[in-house]
Coordinates of C-alpha atoms in Angstrom, one line a residue:
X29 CA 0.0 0.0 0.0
X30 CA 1.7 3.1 -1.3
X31 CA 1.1 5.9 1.1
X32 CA 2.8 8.9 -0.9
X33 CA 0.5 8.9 -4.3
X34 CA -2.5 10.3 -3.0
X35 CA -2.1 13.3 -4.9
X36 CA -3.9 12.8 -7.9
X37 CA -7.7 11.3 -8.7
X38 CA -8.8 8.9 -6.4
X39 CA -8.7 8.8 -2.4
X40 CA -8.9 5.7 -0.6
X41 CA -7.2 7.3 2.7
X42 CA -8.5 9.3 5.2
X43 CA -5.4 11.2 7.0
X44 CA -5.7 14.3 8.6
X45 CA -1.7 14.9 8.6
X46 CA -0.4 18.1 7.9
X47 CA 1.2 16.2 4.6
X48 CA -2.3 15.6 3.7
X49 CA -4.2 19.0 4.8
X50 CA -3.6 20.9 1.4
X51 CA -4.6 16.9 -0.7
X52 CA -8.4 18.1 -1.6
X53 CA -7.6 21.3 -3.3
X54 CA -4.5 19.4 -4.8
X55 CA -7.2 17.1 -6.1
X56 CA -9.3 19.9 -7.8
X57 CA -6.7 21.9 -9.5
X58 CA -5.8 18.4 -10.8
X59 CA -9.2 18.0 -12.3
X60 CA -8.8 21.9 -13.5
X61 CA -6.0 20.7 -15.7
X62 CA -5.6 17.3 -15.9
X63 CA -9.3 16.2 -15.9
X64 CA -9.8 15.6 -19.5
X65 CA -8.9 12.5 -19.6
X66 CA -11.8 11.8 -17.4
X67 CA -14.7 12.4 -20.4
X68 CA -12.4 10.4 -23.0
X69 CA -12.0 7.4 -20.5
X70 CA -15.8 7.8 -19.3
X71 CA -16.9 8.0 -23.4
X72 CA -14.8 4.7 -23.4
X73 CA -16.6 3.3 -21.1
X74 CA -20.3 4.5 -22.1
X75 CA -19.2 2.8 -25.4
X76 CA -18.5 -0.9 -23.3
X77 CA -21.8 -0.8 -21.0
X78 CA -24.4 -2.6 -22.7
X79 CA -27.6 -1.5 -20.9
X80 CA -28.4 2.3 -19.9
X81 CA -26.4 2.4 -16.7
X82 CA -28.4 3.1 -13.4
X83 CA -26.0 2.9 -10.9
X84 CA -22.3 3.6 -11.2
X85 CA -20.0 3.4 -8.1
X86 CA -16.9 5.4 -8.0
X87 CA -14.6 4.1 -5.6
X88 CA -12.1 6.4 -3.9
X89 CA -13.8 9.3 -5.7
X90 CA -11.7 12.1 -3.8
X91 CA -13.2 15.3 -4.6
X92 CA -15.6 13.6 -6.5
X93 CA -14.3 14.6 -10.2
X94 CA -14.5 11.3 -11.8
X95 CA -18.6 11.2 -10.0
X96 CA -19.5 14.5 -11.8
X97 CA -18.0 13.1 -15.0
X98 CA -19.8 9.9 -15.1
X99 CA -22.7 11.9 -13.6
X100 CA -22.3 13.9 -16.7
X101 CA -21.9 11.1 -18.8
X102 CA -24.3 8.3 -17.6
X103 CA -27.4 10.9 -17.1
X104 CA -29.8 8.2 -15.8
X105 CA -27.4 6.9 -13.4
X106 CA -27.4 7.4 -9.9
X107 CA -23.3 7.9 -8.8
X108 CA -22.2 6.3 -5.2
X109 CA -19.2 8.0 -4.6
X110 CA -17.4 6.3 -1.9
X111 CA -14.1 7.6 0.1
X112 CA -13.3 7.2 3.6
X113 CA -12.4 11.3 4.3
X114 CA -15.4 12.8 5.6
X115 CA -13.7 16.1 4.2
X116 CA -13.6 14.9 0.4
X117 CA -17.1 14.0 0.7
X118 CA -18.1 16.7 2.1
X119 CA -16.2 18.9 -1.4
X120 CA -18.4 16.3 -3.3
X121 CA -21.7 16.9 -2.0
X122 CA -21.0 20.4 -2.4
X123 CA -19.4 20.4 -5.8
X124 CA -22.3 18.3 -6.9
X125 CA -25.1 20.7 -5.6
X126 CA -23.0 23.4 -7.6
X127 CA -23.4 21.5 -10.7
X128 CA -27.3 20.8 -10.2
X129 CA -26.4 17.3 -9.7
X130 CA -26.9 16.7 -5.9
X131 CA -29.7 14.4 -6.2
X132 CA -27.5 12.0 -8.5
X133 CA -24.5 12.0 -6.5
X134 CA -24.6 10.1 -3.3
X135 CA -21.8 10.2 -0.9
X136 CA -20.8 7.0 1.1
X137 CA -18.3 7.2 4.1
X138 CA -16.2 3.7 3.7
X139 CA -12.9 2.6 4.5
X140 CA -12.6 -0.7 2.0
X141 CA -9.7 -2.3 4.3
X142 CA -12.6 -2.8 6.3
X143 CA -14.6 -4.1 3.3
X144 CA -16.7 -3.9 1.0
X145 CA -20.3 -0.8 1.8
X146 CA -24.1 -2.1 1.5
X147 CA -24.6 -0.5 -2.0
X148 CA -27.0 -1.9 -4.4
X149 CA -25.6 -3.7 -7.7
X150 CA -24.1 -1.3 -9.9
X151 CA -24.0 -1.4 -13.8
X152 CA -20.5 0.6 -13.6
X153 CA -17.4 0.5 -11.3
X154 CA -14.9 2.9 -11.3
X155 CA -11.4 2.9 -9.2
X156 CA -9.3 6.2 -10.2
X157 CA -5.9 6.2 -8.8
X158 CA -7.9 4.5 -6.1
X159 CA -6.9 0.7 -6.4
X160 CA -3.0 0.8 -5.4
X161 CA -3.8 3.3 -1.8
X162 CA -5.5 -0.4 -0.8
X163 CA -3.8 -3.2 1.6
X164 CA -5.4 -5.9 -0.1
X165 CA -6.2 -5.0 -4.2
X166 CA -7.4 -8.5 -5.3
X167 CA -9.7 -8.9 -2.6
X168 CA -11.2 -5.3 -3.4
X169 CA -11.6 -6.1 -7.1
X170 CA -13.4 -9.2 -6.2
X171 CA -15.2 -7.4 -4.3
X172 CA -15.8 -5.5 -7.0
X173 CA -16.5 -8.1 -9.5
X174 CA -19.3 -9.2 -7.2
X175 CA -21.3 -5.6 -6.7
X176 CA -21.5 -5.4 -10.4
X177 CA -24.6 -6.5 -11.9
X178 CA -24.0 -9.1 -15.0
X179 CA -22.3 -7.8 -17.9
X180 CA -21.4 -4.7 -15.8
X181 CA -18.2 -2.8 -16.4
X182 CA -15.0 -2.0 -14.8
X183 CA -12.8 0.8 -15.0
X184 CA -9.3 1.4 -13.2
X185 CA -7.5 4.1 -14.2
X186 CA -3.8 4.8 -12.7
X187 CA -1.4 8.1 -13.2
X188 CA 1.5 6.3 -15.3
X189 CA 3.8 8.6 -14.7
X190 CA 4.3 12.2 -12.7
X191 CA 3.3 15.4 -13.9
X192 CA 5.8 17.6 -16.1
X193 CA 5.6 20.8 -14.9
X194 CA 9.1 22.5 -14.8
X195 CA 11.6 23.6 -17.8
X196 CA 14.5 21.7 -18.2
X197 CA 17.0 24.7 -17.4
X198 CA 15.0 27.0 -14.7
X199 CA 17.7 29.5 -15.2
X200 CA 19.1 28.5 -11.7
X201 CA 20.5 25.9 -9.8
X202 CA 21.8 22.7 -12.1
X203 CA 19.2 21.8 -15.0
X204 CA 16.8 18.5 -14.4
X205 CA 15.7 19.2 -11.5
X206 CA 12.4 17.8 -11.8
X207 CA 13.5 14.9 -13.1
X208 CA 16.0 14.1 -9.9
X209 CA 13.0 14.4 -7.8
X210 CA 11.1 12.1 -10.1
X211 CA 13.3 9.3 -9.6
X212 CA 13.8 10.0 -5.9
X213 CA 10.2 9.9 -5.2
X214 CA 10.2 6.7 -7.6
X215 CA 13.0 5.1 -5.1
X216 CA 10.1 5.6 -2.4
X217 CA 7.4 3.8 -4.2
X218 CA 5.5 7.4 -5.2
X219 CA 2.8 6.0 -7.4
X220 CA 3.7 3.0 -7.4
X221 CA 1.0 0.2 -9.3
X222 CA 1.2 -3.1 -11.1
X223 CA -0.3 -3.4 -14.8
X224 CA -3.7 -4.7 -13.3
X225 CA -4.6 -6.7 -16.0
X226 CA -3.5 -10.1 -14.2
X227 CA -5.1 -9.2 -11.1
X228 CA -8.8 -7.8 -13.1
X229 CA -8.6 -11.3 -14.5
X230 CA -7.9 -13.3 -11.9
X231 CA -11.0 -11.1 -10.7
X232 CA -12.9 -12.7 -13.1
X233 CA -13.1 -10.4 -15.4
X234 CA -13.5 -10.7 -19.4
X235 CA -12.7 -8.8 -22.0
X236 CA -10.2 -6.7 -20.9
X237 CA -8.6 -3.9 -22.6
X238 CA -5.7 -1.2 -22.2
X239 CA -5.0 2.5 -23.4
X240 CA -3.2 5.5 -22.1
X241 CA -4.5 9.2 -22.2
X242 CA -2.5 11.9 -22.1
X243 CA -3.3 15.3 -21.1
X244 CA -0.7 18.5 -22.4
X245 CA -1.2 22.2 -22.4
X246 CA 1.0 24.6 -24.2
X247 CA 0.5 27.4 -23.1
X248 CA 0.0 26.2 -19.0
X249 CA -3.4 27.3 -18.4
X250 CA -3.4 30.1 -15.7
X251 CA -4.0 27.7 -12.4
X252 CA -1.0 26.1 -13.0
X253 CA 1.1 28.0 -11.3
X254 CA -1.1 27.1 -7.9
X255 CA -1.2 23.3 -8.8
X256 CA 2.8 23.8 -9.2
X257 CA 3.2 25.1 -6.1
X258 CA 0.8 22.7 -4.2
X259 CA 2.7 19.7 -5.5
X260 CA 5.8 20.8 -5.4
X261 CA 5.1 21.8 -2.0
X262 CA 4.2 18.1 -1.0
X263 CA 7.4 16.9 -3.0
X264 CA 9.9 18.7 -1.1
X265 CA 8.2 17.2 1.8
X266 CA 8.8 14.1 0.6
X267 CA 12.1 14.5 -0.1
X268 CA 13.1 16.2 3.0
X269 CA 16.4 14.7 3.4
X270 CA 16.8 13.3 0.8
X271 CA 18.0 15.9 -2.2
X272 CA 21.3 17.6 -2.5
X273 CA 21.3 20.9 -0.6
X274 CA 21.2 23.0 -4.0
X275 CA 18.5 21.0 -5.5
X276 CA 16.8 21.2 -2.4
X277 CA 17.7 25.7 -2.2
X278 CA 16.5 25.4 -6.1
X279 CA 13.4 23.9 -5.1
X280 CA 12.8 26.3 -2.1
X281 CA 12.6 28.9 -4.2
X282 CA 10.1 27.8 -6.9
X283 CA 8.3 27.5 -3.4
X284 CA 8.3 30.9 -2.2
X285 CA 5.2 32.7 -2.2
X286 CA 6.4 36.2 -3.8
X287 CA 9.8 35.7 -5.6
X288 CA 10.7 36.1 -9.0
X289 CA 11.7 32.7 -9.2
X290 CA 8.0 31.2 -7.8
X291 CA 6.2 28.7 -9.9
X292 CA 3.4 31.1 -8.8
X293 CA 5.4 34.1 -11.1
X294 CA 6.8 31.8 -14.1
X295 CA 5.2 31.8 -17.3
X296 CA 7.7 28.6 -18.5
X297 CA 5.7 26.1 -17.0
X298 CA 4.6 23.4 -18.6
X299 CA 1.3 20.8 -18.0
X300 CA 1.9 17.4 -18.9
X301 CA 0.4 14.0 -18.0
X302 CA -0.5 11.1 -18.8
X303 CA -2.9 7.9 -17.4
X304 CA -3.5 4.5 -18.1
X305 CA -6.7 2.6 -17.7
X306 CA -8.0 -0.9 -18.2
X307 CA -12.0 -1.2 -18.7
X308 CA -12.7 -4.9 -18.1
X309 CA -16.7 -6.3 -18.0
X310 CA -18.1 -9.3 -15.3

């Protein structure tokens, strides 16, 4: 169970640590920039469903962007979106009564190391950047295979790699910068997931298919500067010890609030991402 990749779609965990305090609005700007992914992968899916889908269940659902998406997409579906934070719900509920789609999107407080809720057979299940935050995955997905009516679809989705944000050369400190603290936070298991098509199988799962999505935006649109600085923020508290002291001055001040040299102030940034997702039917 990797606990340093909560930073993007899903949310399994419920911590309240300060690492953590800043993770829902992390979770929105992601959406802001990264979410478009989320209407290709749920077209994908509307395309695999059979039957007009009534109730989809979107596991780990965060600040609920992949709910309102499918909400979006499956319009005579009711959406369970189930998380363990009371505090990501709570941005759901709200977020949905925004959008007009509050009496759609249900909320469920669940912490699935504890099991599986008491929610009615659903025609969709969705698990974004949800399934690796769990102790046990292939329990969950059989879990999952059994909550899903027959002929009902599953969809995983995983980040693939880290965001891009940063020029090679920042015009300071020693170029690649961003890429040192890639492969830092890959030594402690940031992200980390297995190609899930063994374990959706062994699931019991059929027909199981694989693509990657990738999301780029030249020019960075103008939040990116805050989603910068919120992730970079919880990078260098990751890697609090563990960079050399100019990488770690370099990254200090990309941090500060009002420099020249912020990720706040930059217009060089750049947004790039990508996802991978397996869409699988019981």
């Amino acid at each position: 169970m990797t606990q340093h990749s909560h930073h993007h779609g899903g949310h399994h965990g419920g911590h309240t640590s300060a690492h953590d305090a800043g993770l829902p609005d992390l979770l929105d700007l992601d959406a802001e920039i990264f979410g478009s992914y989320l209407d290709q992968v749920a077209d994908w899916a509307g395309l695999r469903v059979r039957e007009t889908p009534h109730r989809v269940v979107d596991v780990g659902a965060g600040t609920g962007a992949g709910s309102l998406t499918l909400a979006r997409r499956f319009p005579a579906a009711e959406v369970v979106a189930i998380d363990r934070s009371e505090v990501m719900l709570e941005r759901i509920r709200t977020a949905a009564h925004t959008q007009g789609l509050a009496d759609r999107v249900i909320g469920v407080h669940a912490d699935l190391n504890a099991g599986w809720p008491a929610v009615e057979a659903a025609d969709v299940v969705w698990a974004a950047s949800s399934l690796h935050e769990v102790a046990d995955p292939d329990r969950v997905l059989r879990d999952m295979y059994a909550a899903l009516n027959p002929d009902g679809v599953l969809v995983v989705v995983e980040m693939d790699a880290l965001p891009r944000l940063l020029p090679e050369n920042l015009g300071m400190g020693r170029p690649g910068l961003e890429s040192r603290c890639h492969e830092a936070l890959a030594r402690m298991d940031w992200n980390a997931h297995p190609n899930w098509r063994g374990h959706i199988e062994r699931a019991g799962f059929v027909d199981v298919e694989e693509r990657s999505f990738t999301s780029e935006a030249t020019p960075a649109p103008p939040s990116a500067g805050r989603y910068a600085h919120t992730f970079l923020s919880r990078v260098r508290s990751a890697l609090d010890g563990q960079l050399a002291v100019d990488d770690r001055d370099t990254l200090d001040r990309l941090l500060s609030d009002d420099g020249p040299d912020s990720v706040l102030h930059r217009g060089d940034l750049t947004v790039r991402g990508s996802r991978t997702a397996w869409i699988a039917r019981r």
